[in-house]
PDB file of C-alpha atoms in Angstrom:
ATOM      1  CA  MET A  17     -62.120  19.482 153.915  1.00  0.00           C
ATOM      2  CA  ALA A  18     -65.418  18.291 153.285  1.00  0.00           C
ATOM      3  CA  VAL A  19     -66.606  14.627 155.002  1.00  0.00           C
ATOM      4  CA  GLY A  20     -67.879  12.549 152.562  1.00  0.00           C
ATOM      5  CA  LYS A  21     -69.871   9.253 153.090  1.00  0.00           C
ATOM      6  CA  ILE A  22     -67.883   6.024 153.315  1.00  0.00           C
ATOM      7  CA  ALA A  23     -68.072   3.598 150.542  1.00  0.00           C
ATOM      8  CA  THR A  24     -69.746   0.429 152.303  1.00  0.00           C
ATOM      9  CA  GLY A  25     -68.995  -2.368 149.838  1.00  0.00           C
ATOM     10  CA  GLY A  26     -71.197  -2.092 147.128  1.00  0.00           C
ATOM     11  CA  ARG A  27     -74.613  -1.113 145.083  1.00  0.00           C
ATOM     12  CA  PRO A  28     -77.903  -1.267 147.388  1.00  0.00           C
ATOM     13  CA  GLY A  29     -79.671  -5.004 146.547  1.00  0.00           C
ATOM     14  CA  ALA A  30     -76.613  -6.222 144.432  1.00  0.00           C
ATOM     15  CA  LYS A  31     -76.577  -9.800 145.129  1.00  0.00           C
ATOM     16  CA  SER A  32     -73.572 -11.521 147.919  1.00  0.00           C
ATOM     17  CA  HIS A  33     -71.387 -13.651 146.579  1.00  0.00           C
ATOM     18  CA  ALA A  34     -71.647 -17.280 147.455  1.00  0.00           C
ATOM     19  CA  LYS A  35     -70.967 -18.254 151.221  1.00  0.00           C
ATOM     20  CA  VAL A  36     -67.605 -20.092 152.445  1.00  0.00           C
ATOM     21  CA  GLY A  37     -67.614 -23.522 153.873  1.00  0.00           C
ATOM     22  CA  GLU A  38     -71.488 -24.590 153.024  1.00  0.00           C
ATOM     23  CA  THR A  39     -72.134 -28.191 153.216  1.00  0.00           C
ATOM     24  CA  PHE A  40     -75.102 -29.079 150.366  1.00  0.00           C
ATOM     25  CA  PHE A  41     -77.337 -32.503 149.997  1.00  0.00           C
ATOM     26  CA  ILE A  42     -79.216 -33.863 146.618  1.00  0.00           C
ATOM     27  CA  ASP A  43     -82.137 -36.043 147.809  1.00  0.00           C
ATOM     28  CA  PHE A  44     -82.746 -38.509 144.903  1.00  0.00           C
ATOM     29  CA  SER A  45     -84.505 -41.374 147.361  1.00  0.00           C
ATOM     30  CA  GLY A  46     -87.298 -41.595 145.560  1.00  0.00           C
ATOM     31  CA  PRO A  47     -86.069 -41.969 141.849  1.00  0.00           C
ATOM     32  CA  ALA A  48     -83.502 -44.430 143.707  1.00  0.00           C
ATOM     33  CA  ASN A  49     -85.845 -46.517 145.095  1.00  0.00           C
ATOM     34  CA  ASP A  50     -87.331 -46.942 141.706  1.00  0.00           C
ATOM     35  CA  GLY A  51     -84.429 -48.525 140.320  1.00  0.00           C
ATOM     36  CA  VAL A  52     -84.465 -45.297 137.538  1.00  0.00           C
ATOM     37  CA  PHE A  53     -81.388 -43.316 139.188  1.00  0.00           C
ATOM     38  CA  ASP A  54     -77.725 -44.365 139.235  1.00  0.00           C
ATOM     39  CA  ALA A  55     -76.258 -42.986 142.055  1.00  0.00           C
ATOM     40  CA  ALA A  56     -72.830 -44.176 141.287  1.00  0.00           C
ATOM     41  CA  GLY A  57     -72.945 -42.592 138.097  1.00  0.00           C
ATOM     42  CA  PHE A  58     -73.910 -39.274 139.394  1.00  0.00           C
ATOM     43  CA  GLU A  59     -71.608 -39.034 141.943  1.00  0.00           C
ATOM     44  CA  ARG A  60     -68.968 -39.694 139.265  1.00  0.00           C
ATOM     45  CA  PHE A  61     -70.163 -36.914 137.176  1.00  0.00           C
ATOM     46  CA  LEU A  62     -70.035 -34.319 140.113  1.00  0.00           C
ATOM     47  CA  HIS A  63     -66.493 -35.359 140.214  1.00  0.00           C
ATOM     48  CA  GLU A  64     -65.589 -34.882 136.847  1.00  0.00           C
ATOM     49  CA  LYS A  65     -67.833 -31.746 136.026  1.00  0.00           C
ATOM     50  CA  ILE A  66     -67.596 -29.485 139.134  1.00  0.00           C
ATOM     51  CA  LYS A  67     -64.992 -26.815 138.745  1.00  0.00           C
ATOM     52  CA  VAL A  68     -62.650 -25.298 141.234  1.00  0.00           C
ATOM     53  CA  ASP A  69     -60.648 -22.180 139.594  1.00  0.00           C
ATOM     54  CA  GLY A  70     -61.617 -22.982 136.244  1.00  0.00           C
ATOM     55  CA  LYS A  71     -60.738 -26.535 136.008  1.00  0.00           C
ATOM     56  CA  ALA A  72     -63.053 -29.455 135.993  1.00  0.00           C
ATOM     57  CA  GLY A  73     -62.269 -32.487 137.899  1.00  0.00           C
ATOM     58  CA  ALA A  74     -59.509 -30.496 140.146  1.00  0.00           C
ATOM     59  CA  LEU A  75     -61.745 -30.535 143.201  1.00  0.00           C
ATOM     60  CA  GLY A  76     -58.362 -31.181 145.618  1.00  0.00           C
ATOM     61  CA  ASP A  77     -59.017 -30.490 149.283  1.00  0.00           C
ATOM     62  CA  ASP A  78     -61.528 -27.784 148.692  1.00  0.00           C
ATOM     63  CA  VAL A  79     -65.104 -29.866 147.710  1.00  0.00           C
ATOM     64  CA  LYS A  80     -65.517 -33.234 149.007  1.00  0.00           C
ATOM     65  CA  ILE A  81     -68.317 -35.194 147.572  1.00  0.00           C
ATOM     66  CA  THR A  82     -69.506 -38.142 149.509  1.00  0.00           C
ATOM     67  CA  ARG A  83     -72.755 -40.368 149.031  1.00  0.00           C
ATOM     68  CA  GLU A  84     -74.762 -41.684 151.340  1.00  0.00           C
ATOM     69  CA  GLY A  85     -76.086 -45.251 150.247  1.00  0.00           C
ATOM     70  CA  GLU A  86     -78.370 -44.834 147.291  1.00  0.00           C
ATOM     71  CA  GLN A  87     -79.998 -41.727 148.919  1.00  0.00           C
ATOM     72  CA  LYS A  88     -78.099 -38.884 149.360  1.00  0.00           C
ATOM     73  CA  VAL A  89     -75.178 -36.899 148.083  1.00  0.00           C
ATOM     74  CA  ILE A  90     -73.209 -34.346 149.988  1.00  0.00           C
ATOM     75  CA  ILE A  91     -71.222 -31.824 148.950  1.00  0.00           C
ATOM     76  CA  LYS A  92     -69.154 -29.977 151.295  1.00  0.00           C
ATOM     77  CA  THR A  93     -67.154 -27.125 150.892  1.00  0.00           C
ATOM     78  CA  THR A  94     -64.105 -24.894 151.859  1.00  0.00           C
ATOM     79  CA  ILE A  95     -64.514 -22.283 148.588  1.00  0.00           C
ATOM     80  CA  PRO A  96     -67.490 -20.010 147.713  1.00  0.00           C
ATOM     81  CA  PHE A  97     -69.614 -22.528 145.830  1.00  0.00           C
ATOM     82  CA  SER A  98     -73.250 -21.547 144.653  1.00  0.00           C
ATOM     83  CA  LYS A  99     -75.942 -23.776 145.223  1.00  0.00           C
ATOM     84  CA  ARG A 100     -77.489 -22.808 141.699  1.00  0.00           C
ATOM     85  CA  TYR A 101     -74.410 -24.502 140.334  1.00  0.00           C
ATOM     86  CA  LEU A 102     -75.168 -27.559 141.906  1.00  0.00           C
ATOM     87  CA  LYS A 103     -78.647 -27.625 140.035  1.00  0.00           C
ATOM     88  CA  TYR A 104     -77.410 -26.407 137.015  1.00  0.00           C
ATOM     89  CA  LEU A 105     -75.001 -29.777 136.883  1.00  0.00           C
ATOM     90  CA  THR A 106     -77.899 -32.221 138.153  1.00  0.00           C
ATOM     91  CA  LYS A 107     -80.130 -31.027 135.558  1.00  0.00           C
ATOM     92  CA  LYS A 108     -77.425 -31.527 132.837  1.00  0.00           C
ATOM     93  CA  PHE A 109     -77.161 -35.211 134.346  1.00  0.00           C
ATOM     94  CA  LEU A 110     -80.328 -35.753 134.119  1.00  0.00           C
ATOM     95  CA  LYS A 111     -80.448 -34.327 130.408  1.00  0.00           C
ATOM     96  CA  ARG A 112     -77.547 -36.701 129.696  1.00  0.00           C
ATOM     97  CA  SER A 113     -78.961 -39.544 131.352  1.00  0.00           C
ATOM     98  CA  GLN A 114     -82.443 -39.007 129.443  1.00  0.00           C
ATOM     99  CA  LEU A 115     -84.378 -38.558 133.082  1.00  0.00           C
ATOM    100  CA  ARG A 116     -85.398 -35.300 132.629  1.00  0.00           C
ATOM    101  CA  ASP A 117     -88.748 -35.082 131.100  1.00  0.00           C
ATOM    102  CA  TRP A 118     -89.763 -37.301 134.417  1.00  0.00           C
ATOM    103  CA  LEU A 119     -87.203 -35.761 137.372  1.00  0.00           C
ATOM    104  CA  ARG A 120     -87.184 -32.129 138.027  1.00  0.00           C
ATOM    105  CA  VAL A 121     -84.945 -31.059 140.730  1.00  0.00           C
ATOM    106  CA  VAL A 122     -86.836 -29.391 143.663  1.00  0.00           C
ATOM    107  CA  ALA A 123     -85.118 -26.814 146.440  1.00  0.00           C
ATOM    108  CA  THR A 124     -86.176 -28.235 149.643  1.00  0.00           C
ATOM    109  CA  SER A 125     -84.430 -26.076 152.339  1.00  0.00           C
ATOM    110  CA  LYS A 126     -82.108 -24.049 152.196  1.00  0.00           C
ATOM    111  CA  ASP A 127     -79.159 -25.591 151.465  1.00  0.00           C
ATOM    112  CA  GLY A 128     -80.428 -28.862 149.933  1.00  0.00           C
ATOM    113  CA  PHE A 129     -82.247 -30.353 146.446  1.00  0.00           C
ATOM    114  CA  GLU A 130     -84.626 -33.370 146.229  1.00  0.00           C
ATOM    115  CA  ILE A 131     -85.107 -35.047 143.009  1.00  0.00           C
ATOM    116  CA  LYS A 132     -88.710 -35.908 142.618  1.00  0.00           C
ATOM    117  CA  PHE A 133     -91.105 -37.402 139.914  1.00  0.00           C
ATOM    118  CA  PHE A 134     -93.172 -34.989 138.040  1.00  0.00           C
ATOM    119  CA  ASN A 135     -96.710 -35.321 138.910  1.00  0.00           C
ATOM    120  CA  VAL A 136     -98.671 -36.677 135.541  1.00  0.00           C
ATOM    121  CA  SER A 137    -102.528 -37.038 135.679  1.00  0.00           C
ATOM    122  CA  MET A 138    -104.350 -39.398 134.007  1.00  0.00           C
ATOM    123  CA  GLY A 139    -107.109 -36.807 133.442  1.00  0.00           C
ATOM    124  CA  ALA A 140    -105.007 -34.125 130.868  1.00  0.00           C
ATOM    125  CA  GLU A 141    -104.332 -37.360 128.805  1.00  0.00           C
ATOM    126  CA  GLU A 142    -107.974 -37.933 128.144  1.00  0.00           C
ATOM    127  CA  GLU A 143    -108.763 -34.238 127.261  1.00  0.00           C
ATOM    128  CA  GLU A 144    -110.144 -34.342 123.310  1.00  0.00           C
TER     129      GLU A 144
END
């Protein structure tokens, strides 16, 4: 009887699945303070577009979306949820609101994003 290696659950270097029970946040305090960003519209967009079990808008008890004033949206999940998917939806909202040319989504921590203005310098426009 030959003794072989025991499978460890995947190929080396493979990416792991999204974590279960995560809390993510998106901070949009800069654009909201300037009156450019619609916080209520963004929260409503996330409620309508986040997919759970392949169905958009059917969040149930698995995903909770709350808003802290006009500064931040917090997403709490009890199912596997990708931070990258949240960034994709945020960029989709910015494009739909025609703000994508002026705002960008930047990861500020392991579990959060910040929506910032692009840095536009005046010297770049004065090139010939």
